[in-house]
C-alpha positions as a Python dict, from the first residue, in 0.01 Angstrom:
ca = {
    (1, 'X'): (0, 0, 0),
    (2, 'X'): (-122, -349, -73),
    (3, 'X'): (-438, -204, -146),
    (4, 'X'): (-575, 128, -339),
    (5, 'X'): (-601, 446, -159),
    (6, 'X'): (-950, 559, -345),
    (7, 'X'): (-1219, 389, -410),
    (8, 'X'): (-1631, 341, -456),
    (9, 'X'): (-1855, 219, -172),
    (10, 'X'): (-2208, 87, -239),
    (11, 'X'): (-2381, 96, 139),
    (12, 'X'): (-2682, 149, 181),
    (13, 'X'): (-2726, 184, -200),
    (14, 'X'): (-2952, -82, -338),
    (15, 'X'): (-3141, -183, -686),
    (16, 'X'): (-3101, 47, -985),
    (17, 'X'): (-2974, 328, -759),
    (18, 'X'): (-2654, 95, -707),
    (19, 'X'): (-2672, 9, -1065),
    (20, 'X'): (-2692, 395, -1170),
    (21, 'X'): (-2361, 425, -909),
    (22, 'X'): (-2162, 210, -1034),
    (23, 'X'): (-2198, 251, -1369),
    (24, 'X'): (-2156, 653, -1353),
    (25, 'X'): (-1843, 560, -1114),
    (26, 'X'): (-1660, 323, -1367),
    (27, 'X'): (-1735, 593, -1641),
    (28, 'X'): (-1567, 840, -1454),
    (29, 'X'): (-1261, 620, -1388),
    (30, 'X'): (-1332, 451, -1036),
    (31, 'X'): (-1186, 125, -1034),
    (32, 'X'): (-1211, -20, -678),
    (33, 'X'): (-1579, -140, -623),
    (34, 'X'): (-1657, -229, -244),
    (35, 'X'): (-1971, -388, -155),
    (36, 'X'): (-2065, -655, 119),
    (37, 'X'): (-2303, -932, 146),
    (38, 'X'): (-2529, -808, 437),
    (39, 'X'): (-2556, -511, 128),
    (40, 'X'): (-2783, -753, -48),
    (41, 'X'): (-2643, -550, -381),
    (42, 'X'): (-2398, -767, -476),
    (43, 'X'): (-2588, -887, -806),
    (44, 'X'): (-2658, -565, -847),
    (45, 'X'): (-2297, -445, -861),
    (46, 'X'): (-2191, -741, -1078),
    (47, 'X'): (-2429, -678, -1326),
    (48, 'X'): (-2299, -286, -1324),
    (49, 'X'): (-1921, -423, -1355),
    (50, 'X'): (-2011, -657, -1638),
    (51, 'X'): (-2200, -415, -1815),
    (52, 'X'): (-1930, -109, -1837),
    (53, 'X'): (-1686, -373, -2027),
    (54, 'X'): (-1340, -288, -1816),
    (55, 'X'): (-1187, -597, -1823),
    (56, 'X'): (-1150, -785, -1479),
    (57, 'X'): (-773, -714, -1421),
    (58, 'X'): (-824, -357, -1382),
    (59, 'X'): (-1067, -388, -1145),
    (60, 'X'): (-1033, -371, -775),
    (61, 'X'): (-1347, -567, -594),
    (62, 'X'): (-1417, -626, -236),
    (63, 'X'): (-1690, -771, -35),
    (64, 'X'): (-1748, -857, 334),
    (65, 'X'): (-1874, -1178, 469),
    (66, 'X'): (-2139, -1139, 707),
    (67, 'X'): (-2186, -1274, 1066),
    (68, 'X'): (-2418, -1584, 982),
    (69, 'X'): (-2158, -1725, 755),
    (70, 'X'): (-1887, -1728, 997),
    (71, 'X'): (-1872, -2104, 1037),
    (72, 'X'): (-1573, -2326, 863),
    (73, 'X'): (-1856, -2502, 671),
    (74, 'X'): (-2056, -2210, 597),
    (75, 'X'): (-1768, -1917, 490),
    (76, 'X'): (-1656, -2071, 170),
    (77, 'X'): (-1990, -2163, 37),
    (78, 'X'): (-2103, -1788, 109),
    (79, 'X'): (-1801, -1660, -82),
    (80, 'X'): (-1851, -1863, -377),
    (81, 'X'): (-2204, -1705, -355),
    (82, 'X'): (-2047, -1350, -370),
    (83, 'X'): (-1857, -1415, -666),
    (84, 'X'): (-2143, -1592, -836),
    (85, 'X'): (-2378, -1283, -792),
    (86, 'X'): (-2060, -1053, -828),
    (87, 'X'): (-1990, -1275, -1179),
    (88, 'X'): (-1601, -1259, -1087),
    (89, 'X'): (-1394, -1607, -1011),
    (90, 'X'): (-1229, -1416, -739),
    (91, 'X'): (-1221, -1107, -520),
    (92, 'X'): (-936, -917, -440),
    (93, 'X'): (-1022, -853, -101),
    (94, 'X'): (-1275, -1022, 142),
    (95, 'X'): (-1345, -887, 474),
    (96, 'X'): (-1438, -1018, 778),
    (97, 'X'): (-1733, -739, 839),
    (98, 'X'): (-1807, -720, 1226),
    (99, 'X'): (-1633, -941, 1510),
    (100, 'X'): (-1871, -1248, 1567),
    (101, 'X'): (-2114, -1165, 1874),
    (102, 'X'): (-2024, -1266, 2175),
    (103, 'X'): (-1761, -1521, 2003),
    (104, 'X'): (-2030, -1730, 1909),
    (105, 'X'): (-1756, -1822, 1601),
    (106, 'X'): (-1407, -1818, 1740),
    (107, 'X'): (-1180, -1557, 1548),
    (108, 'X'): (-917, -1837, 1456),
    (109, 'X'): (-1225, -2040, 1292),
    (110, 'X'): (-1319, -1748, 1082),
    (111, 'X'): (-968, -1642, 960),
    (112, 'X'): (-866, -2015, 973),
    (113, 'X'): (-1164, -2042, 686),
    (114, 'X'): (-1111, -1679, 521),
    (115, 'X'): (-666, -1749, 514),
    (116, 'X'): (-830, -2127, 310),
    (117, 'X'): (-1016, -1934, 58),
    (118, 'X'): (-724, -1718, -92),
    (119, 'X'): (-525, -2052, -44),
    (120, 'X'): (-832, -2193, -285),
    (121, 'X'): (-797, -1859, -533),
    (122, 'X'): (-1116, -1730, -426),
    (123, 'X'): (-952, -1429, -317),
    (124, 'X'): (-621, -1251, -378),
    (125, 'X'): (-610, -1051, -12),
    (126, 'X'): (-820, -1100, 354),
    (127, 'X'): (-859, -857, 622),
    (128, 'X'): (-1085, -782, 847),
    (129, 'X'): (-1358, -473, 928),
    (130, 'X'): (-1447, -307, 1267),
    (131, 'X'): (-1177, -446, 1466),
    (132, 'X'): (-1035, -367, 1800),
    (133, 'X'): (-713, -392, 1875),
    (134, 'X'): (-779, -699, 2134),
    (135, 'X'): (-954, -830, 1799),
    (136, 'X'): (-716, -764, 1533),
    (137, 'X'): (-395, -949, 1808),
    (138, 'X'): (-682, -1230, 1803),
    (139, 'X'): (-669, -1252, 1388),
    (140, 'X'): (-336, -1204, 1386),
    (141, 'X'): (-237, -1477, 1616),
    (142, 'X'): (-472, -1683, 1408),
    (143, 'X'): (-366, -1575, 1036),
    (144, 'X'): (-32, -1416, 1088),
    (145, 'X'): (-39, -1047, 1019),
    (146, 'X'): (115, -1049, 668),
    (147, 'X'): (-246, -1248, 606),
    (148, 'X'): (-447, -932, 715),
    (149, 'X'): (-413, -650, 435),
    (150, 'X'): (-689, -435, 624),
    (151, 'X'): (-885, -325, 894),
    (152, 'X'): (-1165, -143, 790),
    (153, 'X'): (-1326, 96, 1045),
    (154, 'X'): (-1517, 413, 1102),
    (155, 'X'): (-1244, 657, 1080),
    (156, 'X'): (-1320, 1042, 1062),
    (157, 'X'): (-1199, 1393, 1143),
    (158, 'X'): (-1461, 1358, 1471),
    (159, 'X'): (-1356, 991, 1527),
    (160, 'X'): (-1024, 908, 1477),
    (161, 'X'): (-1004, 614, 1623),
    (162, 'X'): (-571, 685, 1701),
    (163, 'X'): (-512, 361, 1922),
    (164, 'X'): (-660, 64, 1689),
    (165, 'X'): (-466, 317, 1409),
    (166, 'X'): (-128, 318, 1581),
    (167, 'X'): (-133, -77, 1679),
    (168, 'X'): (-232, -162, 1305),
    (169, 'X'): (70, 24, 1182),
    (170, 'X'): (265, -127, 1368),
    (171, 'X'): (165, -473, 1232),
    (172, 'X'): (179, -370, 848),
    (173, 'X'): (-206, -374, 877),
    (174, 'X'): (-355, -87, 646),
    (175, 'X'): (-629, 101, 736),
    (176, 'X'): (-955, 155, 533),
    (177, 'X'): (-1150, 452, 643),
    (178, 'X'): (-1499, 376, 582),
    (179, 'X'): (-1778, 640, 666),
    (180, 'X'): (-1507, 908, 604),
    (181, 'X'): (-1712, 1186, 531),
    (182, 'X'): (-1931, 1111, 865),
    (183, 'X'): (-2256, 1117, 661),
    (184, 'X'): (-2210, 1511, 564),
    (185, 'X'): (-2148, 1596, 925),
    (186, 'X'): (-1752, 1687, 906),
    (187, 'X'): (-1844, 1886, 548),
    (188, 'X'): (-2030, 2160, 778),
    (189, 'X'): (-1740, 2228, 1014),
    (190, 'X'): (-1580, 2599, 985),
    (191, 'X'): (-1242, 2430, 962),
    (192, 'X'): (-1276, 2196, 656),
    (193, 'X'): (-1485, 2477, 499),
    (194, 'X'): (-1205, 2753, 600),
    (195, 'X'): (-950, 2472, 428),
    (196, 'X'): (-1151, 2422, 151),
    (197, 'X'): (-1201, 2789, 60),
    (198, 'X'): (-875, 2892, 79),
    (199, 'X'): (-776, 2601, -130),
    (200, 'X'): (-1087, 2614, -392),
    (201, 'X'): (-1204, 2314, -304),
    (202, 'X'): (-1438, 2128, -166),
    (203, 'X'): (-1473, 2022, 175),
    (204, 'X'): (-1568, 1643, 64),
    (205, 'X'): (-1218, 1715, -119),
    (206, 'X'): (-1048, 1828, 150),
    (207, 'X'): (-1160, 1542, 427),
    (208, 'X'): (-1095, 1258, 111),
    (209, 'X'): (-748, 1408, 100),
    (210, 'X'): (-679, 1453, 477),
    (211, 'X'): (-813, 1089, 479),
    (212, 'X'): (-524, 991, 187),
    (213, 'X'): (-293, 1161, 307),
    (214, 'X'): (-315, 1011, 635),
    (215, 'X'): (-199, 680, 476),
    (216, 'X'): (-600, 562, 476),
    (217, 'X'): (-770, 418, 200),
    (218, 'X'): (-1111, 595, 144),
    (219, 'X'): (-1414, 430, -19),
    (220, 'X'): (-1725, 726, -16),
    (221, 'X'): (-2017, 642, -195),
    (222, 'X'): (-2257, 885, -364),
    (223, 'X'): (-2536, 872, -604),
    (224, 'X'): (-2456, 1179, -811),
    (225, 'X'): (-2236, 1209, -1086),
    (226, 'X'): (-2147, 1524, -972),
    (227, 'X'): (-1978, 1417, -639),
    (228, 'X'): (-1885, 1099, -782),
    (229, 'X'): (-1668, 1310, -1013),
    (230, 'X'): (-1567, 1565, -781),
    (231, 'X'): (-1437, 1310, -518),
    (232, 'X'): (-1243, 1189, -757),
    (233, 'X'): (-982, 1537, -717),
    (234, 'X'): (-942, 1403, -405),
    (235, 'X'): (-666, 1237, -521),
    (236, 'X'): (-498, 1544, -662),
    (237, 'X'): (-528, 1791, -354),
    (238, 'X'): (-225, 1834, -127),
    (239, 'X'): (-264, 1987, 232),
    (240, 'X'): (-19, 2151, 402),
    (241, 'X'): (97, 2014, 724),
    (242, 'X'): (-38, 2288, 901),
    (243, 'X'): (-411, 2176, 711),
    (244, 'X'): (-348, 1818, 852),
    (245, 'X'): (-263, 1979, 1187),
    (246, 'X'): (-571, 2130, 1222),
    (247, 'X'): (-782, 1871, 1114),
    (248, 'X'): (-637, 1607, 1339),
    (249, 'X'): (-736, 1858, 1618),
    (250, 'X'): (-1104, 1777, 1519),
    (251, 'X'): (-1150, 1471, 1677),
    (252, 'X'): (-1384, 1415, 1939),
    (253, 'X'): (-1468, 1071, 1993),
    (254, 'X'): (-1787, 1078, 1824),
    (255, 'X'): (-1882, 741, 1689),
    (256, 'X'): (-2211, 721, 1409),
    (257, 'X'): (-2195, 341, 1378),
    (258, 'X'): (-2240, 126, 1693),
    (259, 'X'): (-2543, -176, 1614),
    (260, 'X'): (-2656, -312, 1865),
    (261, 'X'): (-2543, -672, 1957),
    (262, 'X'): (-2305, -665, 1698),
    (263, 'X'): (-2052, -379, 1801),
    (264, 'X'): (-1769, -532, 1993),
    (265, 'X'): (-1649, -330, 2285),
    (266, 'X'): (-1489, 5, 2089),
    (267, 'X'): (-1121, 80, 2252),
}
């Protein structure tokens, strides 16, 4: 995997509670930050990273560029941005974070601009977020798909999301599952809990795992310590195949994130 399984996410987390985040996850040994500009936390998280010390080699960071930055002469400018508020000279991943609406940017001007910046050492790896497969054979005509180390997408035991899955493997194109714990939804279903009992853990645990051991990266976000630390075991838990079995039988189609006039049309 080009890129680490586990990491820390930051939506939806904003000021000192982003701060507080970061900083407790770095202390507990997270070292993949992801964040996003339409976040509007990016300072936030830089400041966190800068304060805990780690040295920038160990570190993992990614950020998305947002929609109104698509443009060849506005992408670059808004990356340099980032890493100014992220105080990094690079990232080492930068998403594309929704399709442009209604193509208003064409897909091979976007990667076009995103494939110059890691030619420019802005960032080490590009991919792109919330993809469809017609999408991701757009970017990959564009880029190549040995350009594209992700596709990050709303992937959970309800929404599985098999067929942009399948084609991605199939073009060396990891998968980050973002959203994996389907904002506490999947962590009151009989069969996680059933799982999780029987293997003393918990069901966060258990989805994190089921997530890994699909071959997704996972990037959950809290603001405890507690979970913070307690996701973290994630990365120790094994499920059986039978486990895996019936988790996979969860899915159901049933998509939480869907903006309006943004979403492209979901395969």
């Amino acid at each position: 995997m080009s890129i680490p399984a586990f990491g820390l996410g930051t939506f939806r987390l904003q000021g000192q509670v982003v701060i507080d985040s970061v900083s407790t996850g770095l202390a507990l040994g997270y070292r993949v930050i992801d964040t996003a500009q339409i976040y509007e936390n990016e300072a936030e998280v830089g400041e966190a990273i800068a304060a805990s010390g780690i040295a920038r080699e160990e570190l993992f960071i990614t950020s998305k560029i947002w929609i109104a930055n698509f443009a060849k002469d506005r992408l670059i400018d808004s990356l340099k941005e980032s890493l100014r508020k992220l105080q990094t000279d690079y990232l080492d991943l930068t998403l594309i974070h929704w399709p442009s609406p209604d193509d208003q940017v064409p897909v091979e001007e976007f990667m076009g601009a995103l494939l110059e910046a890691k030619r420019l050492g802005l960032t080490r790896q590009i991919g792109v977020s919330n993809f469809t497969v017609e999408l991701m054979q757009k970017a990959i005509a564009a880029v190549g798909a040995e350009n594209i180390a992700t596709n990050q997408i709303e992937l959970h035991p309800y929404l599985q999301n098999r067929k942009v899955v399948e084609f991605a493997r199939r073009q060396g194109i990891q998968i980050t599952s973002y959203m994996t714990l389907a904002y506490g939804e999947v962590l009151k279903d009989p069969v996680i809990q059933q799982i999780a009992a029987r293997l003393q853990a918990t069901p966060a645990q258990v989805t994190l795992a089921w997530a890994m051991q699909s071959g997704y990266a996972v990037i959950p976000s809290s603001t405890k310590r507690a979970n913070l630390q307690s996701n973290l075991k994630a990365c120790d838990l094994q499920l059986s195949e039978a486990d895996m079995a019936l988790i996979a039988s969860l899915d159901r189609g049933h998509r939480l994130t869907s903006p309006k006039g943004i979403a492209p049309h979901w395969d």
